[in-house]
Short mmCIF file of C-alpha atoms in Angstrom, two decimals:
data_model
loop_
_atom_site.label_atom_id
_atom_site.label_comp_id
_atom_site.label_asym_id
_atom_site.label_seq_id
_atom_site.Cartn_x
_atom_site.Cartn_y
_atom_site.Cartn_z
CA UNK I 1 -4.86 -23.33 17.59
CA UNK I 2 -3.13 -20.75 15.50
CA UNK I 3 -5.68 -20.10 13.15
CA UNK I 4 -4.94 -16.61 10.30
CA UNK I 5 -7.25 -14.49 8.44
CA UNK I 6 -6.51 -12.33 5.72
CA UNK I 7 -8.90 -8.90 4.84
CA UNK I 8 -8.39 -6.02 2.17
CA UNK I 9 -9.54 -5.07 -0.84
CA UNK I 10 -10.65 -7.24 -3.72
CA UNK I 11 -10.07 -5.07 -6.25
CA UNK I 12 -6.63 -2.94 -7.30
CA UNK I 13 -5.90 -0.56 -9.98
CA UNK I 14 -3.06 -0.95 -11.97
CA UNK I 15 0.03 1.41 -10.71
CA UNK I 16 -1.29 1.86 -7.28
CA UNK I 17 -0.69 -0.21 -4.09
CA UNK I 18 -1.98 -2.98 -2.37
CA UNK I 19 -2.55 -3.85 1.46
CA UNK I 20 -3.32 -7.14 3.03
CA UNK I 21 -3.84 -7.78 6.73
CA UNK I 22 -3.39 -10.80 8.64
CA UNK I 23 -5.02 -11.17 11.78
CA UNK I 24 -3.25 -14.34 14.56
CA UNK I 25 -5.48 -15.64 16.36
CA UNK I 26 -5.48 -18.40 19.18
CA UNK I 27 -1.62 -17.22 19.68
CA UNK I 28 1.10 -14.36 20.72
CA UNK I 29 2.51 -12.96 17.26
CA UNK I 30 5.05 -11.91 19.46
CA UNK I 31 5.95 -15.36 20.44
CA UNK I 32 9.36 -15.37 19.55
CA UNK I 33 9.98 -18.54 17.98
CA UNK I 34 8.17 -18.02 14.81
CA UNK I 35 8.10 -15.60 11.98
CA UNK I 36 5.15 -14.63 9.58
CA UNK I 37 4.88 -14.85 6.06
CA UNK I 38 2.88 -14.12 2.85
CA UNK I 39 2.56 -16.08 -0.21
CA UNK I 40 0.79 -15.58 -3.06
CA UNK I 41 -0.96 -17.92 -5.79
CA UNK I 42 -1.50 -17.05 -9.34
CA UNK I 43 -5.04 -18.07 -10.67
CA UNK I 44 -4.01 -21.85 -11.76
CA UNK I 45 -0.52 -21.90 -11.58
CA UNK I 46 1.97 -22.11 -8.87
CA UNK I 47 2.98 -20.47 -5.44
CA UNK I 48 5.36 -17.50 -4.84
CA UNK I 49 6.76 -16.66 -1.75
CA UNK I 50 6.52 -12.96 -0.64
CA UNK I 51 8.86 -12.58 2.08
CA UNK I 52 7.63 -12.65 6.15
CA UNK I 53 8.82 -10.76 9.15
CA UNK I 54 9.49 -11.68 12.99
CA UNK I 55 8.09 -9.88 16.20
CA UNK I 56 10.82 -7.44 16.72
CA UNK I 57 10.59 -6.15 12.85
CA UNK I 58 13.66 -7.89 10.90
CA UNK I 59 12.21 -8.63 7.24
CA UNK I 60 13.18 -11.27 4.75
CA UNK I 61 12.13 -10.48 1.19
CA UNK I 62 11.57 -12.84 -1.96
CA UNK I 63 14.89 -11.14 -4.25
CA UNK I 64 12.71 -10.62 -7.07
CA UNK I 65 10.03 -8.84 -5.63
CA UNK I 66 12.11 -6.57 -2.70
CA UNK I 67 11.48 -3.46 -4.37
CA UNK I 68 7.72 -3.26 -4.34
CA UNK I 69 7.21 -5.07 -1.04
CA UNK I 70 6.77 -4.19 2.72
CA UNK I 71 6.04 -6.56 5.00
CA UNK I 72 5.05 -4.76 8.79
CA UNK I 73 3.91 -5.52 12.19
CA UNK I 74 1.53 -4.82 14.73
CA UNK I 75 2.25 -6.77 18.08
CA UNK I 76 -0.73 -4.54 19.86
CA UNK I 77 -3.29 -5.70 16.98
CA UNK I 78 -1.44 -9.69 16.99
CA UNK I 79 -1.47 -8.52 13.09
CA UNK I 80 0.77 -8.28 10.38
CA UNK I 81 0.33 -6.80 6.95
CA UNK I 82 1.60 -6.74 3.60
CA UNK I 83 1.97 -3.86 1.44
CA UNK I 84 2.73 -4.11 -2.67
CA UNK I 85 3.59 -1.07 -4.48
CA UNK I 86 3.12 -0.32 -8.03
CA UNK I 87 0.99 -3.60 -8.74
CA UNK I 88 0.11 -4.85 -12.08
CA UNK I 89 -2.42 -7.35 -13.71
CA UNK I 90 0.54 -9.80 -13.40
CA UNK I 91 0.04 -9.42 -9.33
CA UNK I 92 -3.66 -10.79 -10.15
CA UNK I 93 -3.44 -13.81 -7.07
CA UNK I 94 -5.14 -15.29 -3.78
CA UNK I 95 -2.63 -13.76 -1.25
CA UNK I 96 -1.96 -15.88 1.84
CA UNK I 97 -0.25 -15.46 4.97
CA UNK I 98 1.03 -18.45 7.21
CA UNK I 99 3.45 -18.92 10.07
CA UNK I 100 6.84 -20.02 9.81
CA UNK I 101 8.87 -21.77 12.85
CA UNK I 102 11.64 -19.90 12.34
CA UNK I 103 13.90 -18.67 9.65
CA UNK I 104 13.81 -20.53 6.20
CA UNK I 105 11.36 -22.97 7.42
CA UNK I 106 8.51 -24.32 6.50
CA UNK I 107 4.39 -22.47 6.50
CA UNK I 108 2.00 -23.95 8.97
CA UNK I 109 -0.48 -23.38 9.23
CA UNK I 110 -1.72 -21.40 6.26
CA UNK I 111 -4.62 -18.68 6.06
CA UNK I 112 -7.39 -19.35 3.84
CA UNK I 113 -6.15 -17.30 1.32
CA UNK I 114 -7.49 -14.15 -0.14
CA UNK I 115 -8.39 -13.25 -3.88
CA UNK I 116 -6.83 -9.97 -5.18
CA UNK I 117 -7.39 -8.35 -9.02
CA UNK I 118 -5.79 -5.96 -10.68
CA UNK I 119 -7.66 -4.05 -13.04
CA UNK I 120 -8.79 -1.09 -14.45
CA UNK T 1 16.54 -19.24 -6.94
CA UNK T 2 16.94 -22.68 -6.52
CA UNK T 3 14.44 -24.26 -9.13
CA UNK T 4 12.27 -26.98 -8.15
CA UNK T 5 10.73 -29.53 -10.67
CA UNK T 6 8.15 -32.17 -10.32
CA UNK T 7 7.00 -35.15 -12.21
CA UNK T 8 4.40 -36.27 -13.14
CA UNK T 9 2.57 -33.25 -13.22
CA UNK T 10 -0.77 -35.17 -13.30
CA UNK T 11 -1.43 -38.40 -11.49
CA UNK T 12 -4.58 -40.02 -12.10
CA UNK T 13 -4.92 -42.75 -8.97
CA UNK T 14 -6.76 -45.50 -7.80
CA UNK T 15 -8.11 -45.83 -4.46
CA UNK T 16 -6.31 -48.04 -2.36
CA UNK T 17 -3.04 -48.24 -4.58
CA UNK T 18 -0.34 -46.76 -3.77
CA UNK T 19 1.32 -43.06 -5.44
CA UNK T 20 4.62 -41.85 -5.91
CA UNK T 21 5.22 -38.26 -6.60
CA UNK T 22 9.39 -37.01 -7.47
CA UNK T 23 10.63 -33.83 -6.82
CA UNK T 24 14.14 -32.25 -8.13
CA UNK T 25 16.08 -28.97 -6.97
CA UNK T 26 18.60 -27.30 -9.31
CA UNK T 27 20.82 -27.36 -6.25
CA UNK T 28 21.76 -29.92 -3.10
CA UNK T 29 19.06 -29.03 -0.71
CA UNK T 30 21.74 -31.15 2.20
CA UNK T 31 22.48 -28.78 4.86
CA UNK T 32 25.63 -29.04 6.59
CA UNK T 33 23.35 -29.73 9.75
CA UNK T 34 22.49 -32.76 8.04
CA UNK T 35 19.00 -32.15 7.41
CA UNK T 36 17.29 -31.48 3.91
CA UNK T 37 15.36 -28.64 3.44
CA UNK T 38 12.23 -30.26 1.41
CA UNK T 39 8.81 -29.43 2.64
CA UNK T 40 5.63 -31.44 0.87
CA UNK T 41 2.11 -29.55 0.91
CA UNK T 42 -1.13 -30.62 -0.33
CA UNK T 43 -3.36 -28.37 -1.78
CA UNK T 44 -7.17 -29.96 -1.77
CA UNK T 45 -9.62 -28.35 -3.88
CA UNK T 46 -10.94 -24.83 -2.56
CA UNK T 47 -8.40 -25.29 -0.08
CA UNK T 48 -5.30 -23.36 1.25
CA UNK T 49 -2.08 -25.46 0.82
CA UNK T 50 -1.63 -27.53 4.18
CA UNK T 51 1.68 -28.85 5.53
CA UNK T 52 2.12 -32.30 4.93
CA UNK T 53 6.01 -33.75 5.01
CA UNK T 54 9.39 -31.32 6.90
CA UNK T 55 12.77 -31.67 6.47
CA UNK T 56 12.53 -33.92 3.71
CA UNK T 57 11.16 -36.96 5.23
CA UNK T 58 8.72 -35.67 8.73
CA UNK T 59 5.34 -35.96 8.71
CA UNK T 60 3.47 -32.60 10.17
CA UNK T 61 1.54 -33.05 13.19
CA UNK T 62 -2.16 -35.19 12.55
CA UNK T 63 -0.96 -36.46 8.78
CA UNK T 64 -1.44 -39.76 8.44
CA UNK T 65 1.04 -42.30 8.23
CA UNK T 66 0.17 -43.84 4.30
CA UNK T 67 2.68 -40.45 3.77
CA UNK T 68 5.94 -40.98 3.72
CA UNK T 69 8.75 -38.38 2.34
CA UNK T 70 12.33 -40.09 1.29
CA UNK T 71 15.38 -38.65 -0.48
CA UNK T 72 18.63 -36.15 -0.36
CA UNK T 73 20.67 -33.79 -2.17
CA UNK T 74 18.64 -32.51 -4.97
CA UNK T 75 16.02 -35.97 -5.51
CA UNK T 76 12.95 -37.02 -3.52
CA UNK T 77 10.33 -38.53 -3.63
CA UNK T 78 6.53 -38.62 -1.85
CA UNK T 79 4.60 -41.62 -1.11
CA UNK T 80 1.41 -42.20 -0.16
CA UNK T 81 1.17 -46.42 0.73
CA UNK T 82 -3.04 -46.59 -0.24
CA UNK T 83 -4.44 -43.52 -1.41
CA UNK T 84 -7.82 -42.59 0.04
CA UNK T 85 -10.22 -40.24 -1.16
CA UNK T 86 -9.17 -37.02 0.53
CA UNK T 87 -5.94 -36.99 -0.59
CA UNK T 88 -6.96 -35.73 -3.91
CA UNK T 89 -5.23 -32.45 -5.02
CA UNK T 90 -2.41 -30.63 -6.13
CA UNK T 91 0.84 -31.96 -4.38
CA UNK T 92 3.91 -29.02 -4.06
CA UNK T 93 7.25 -29.80 -3.27
CA UNK T 94 9.40 -26.99 -1.70
CA UNK T 95 12.56 -25.71 -0.72
CA UNK T 96 13.52 -24.00 1.95
CA UNK T 97 17.13 -23.73 2.55
CA UNK T 98 17.62 -20.23 0.29
CA UNK T 99 14.65 -18.06 -0.36
CA UNK T 100 11.82 -20.45 -0.91
CA UNK T 101 10.61 -21.39 -3.50
CA UNK T 102 7.96 -24.47 -5.02
CA UNK T 103 7.74 -26.79 -7.46
CA UNK T 104 5.46 -26.52 -10.19
CA UNK T 105 2.44 -28.96 -8.40
CA UNK T 106 1.10 -32.48 -9.33
CA UNK T 107 -2.51 -32.96 -9.24
CA UNK T 108 -3.79 -36.19 -8.27
CA UNK T 109 -6.89 -37.33 -9.33
CA UNK T 110 -8.85 -40.79 -9.43
CA UNK T 111 -9.13 -42.49 -12.89
#
């Protein structure tokens, strides 16, 4: 059973860079059938897809965040990462990683999520 | 962006009774392959979302058969035949035809 676990700093200062990692266990991230996604949830609000990456390194980003988001993959460590540049308080959210069985498809399973607060 | 709306936003339910949630998209989610790219998720209190239904009507592995999804084009419905205690939470619809977008969520709890 594939499991995903997010990790990274819980507090980031405005204008700085948010960096998170998602460790995948129970299956290889290099298996060609899947894309690996980042999704966030602002406090008390809905869900926003940020982007995903294929094991080859191909990426697809939410157009509204594309200029600030980078998703990378480390097949040797079986993990993938999120970088979000120039953060503001509006980027405070719970960040989830998830698996996607192909381009433009559902998210399953999800990690437990990690809260990132942007504050000085 | 495809905009997703849901109704109602809050749904008080009675255990053992049926429940229904509506989801509407600003554009048709019917792909030319015949599938509707509409998924349903449940986020239980304190948990991450979990997949219930994909491609409009296909139950995910392990999802009880009291959950069913229907609809096509721009109008979709999630039905619970008999609500149980573990069904409490926020239900989201999501379109996957283009860059994925989610509905605002419907909070289901007991009366």
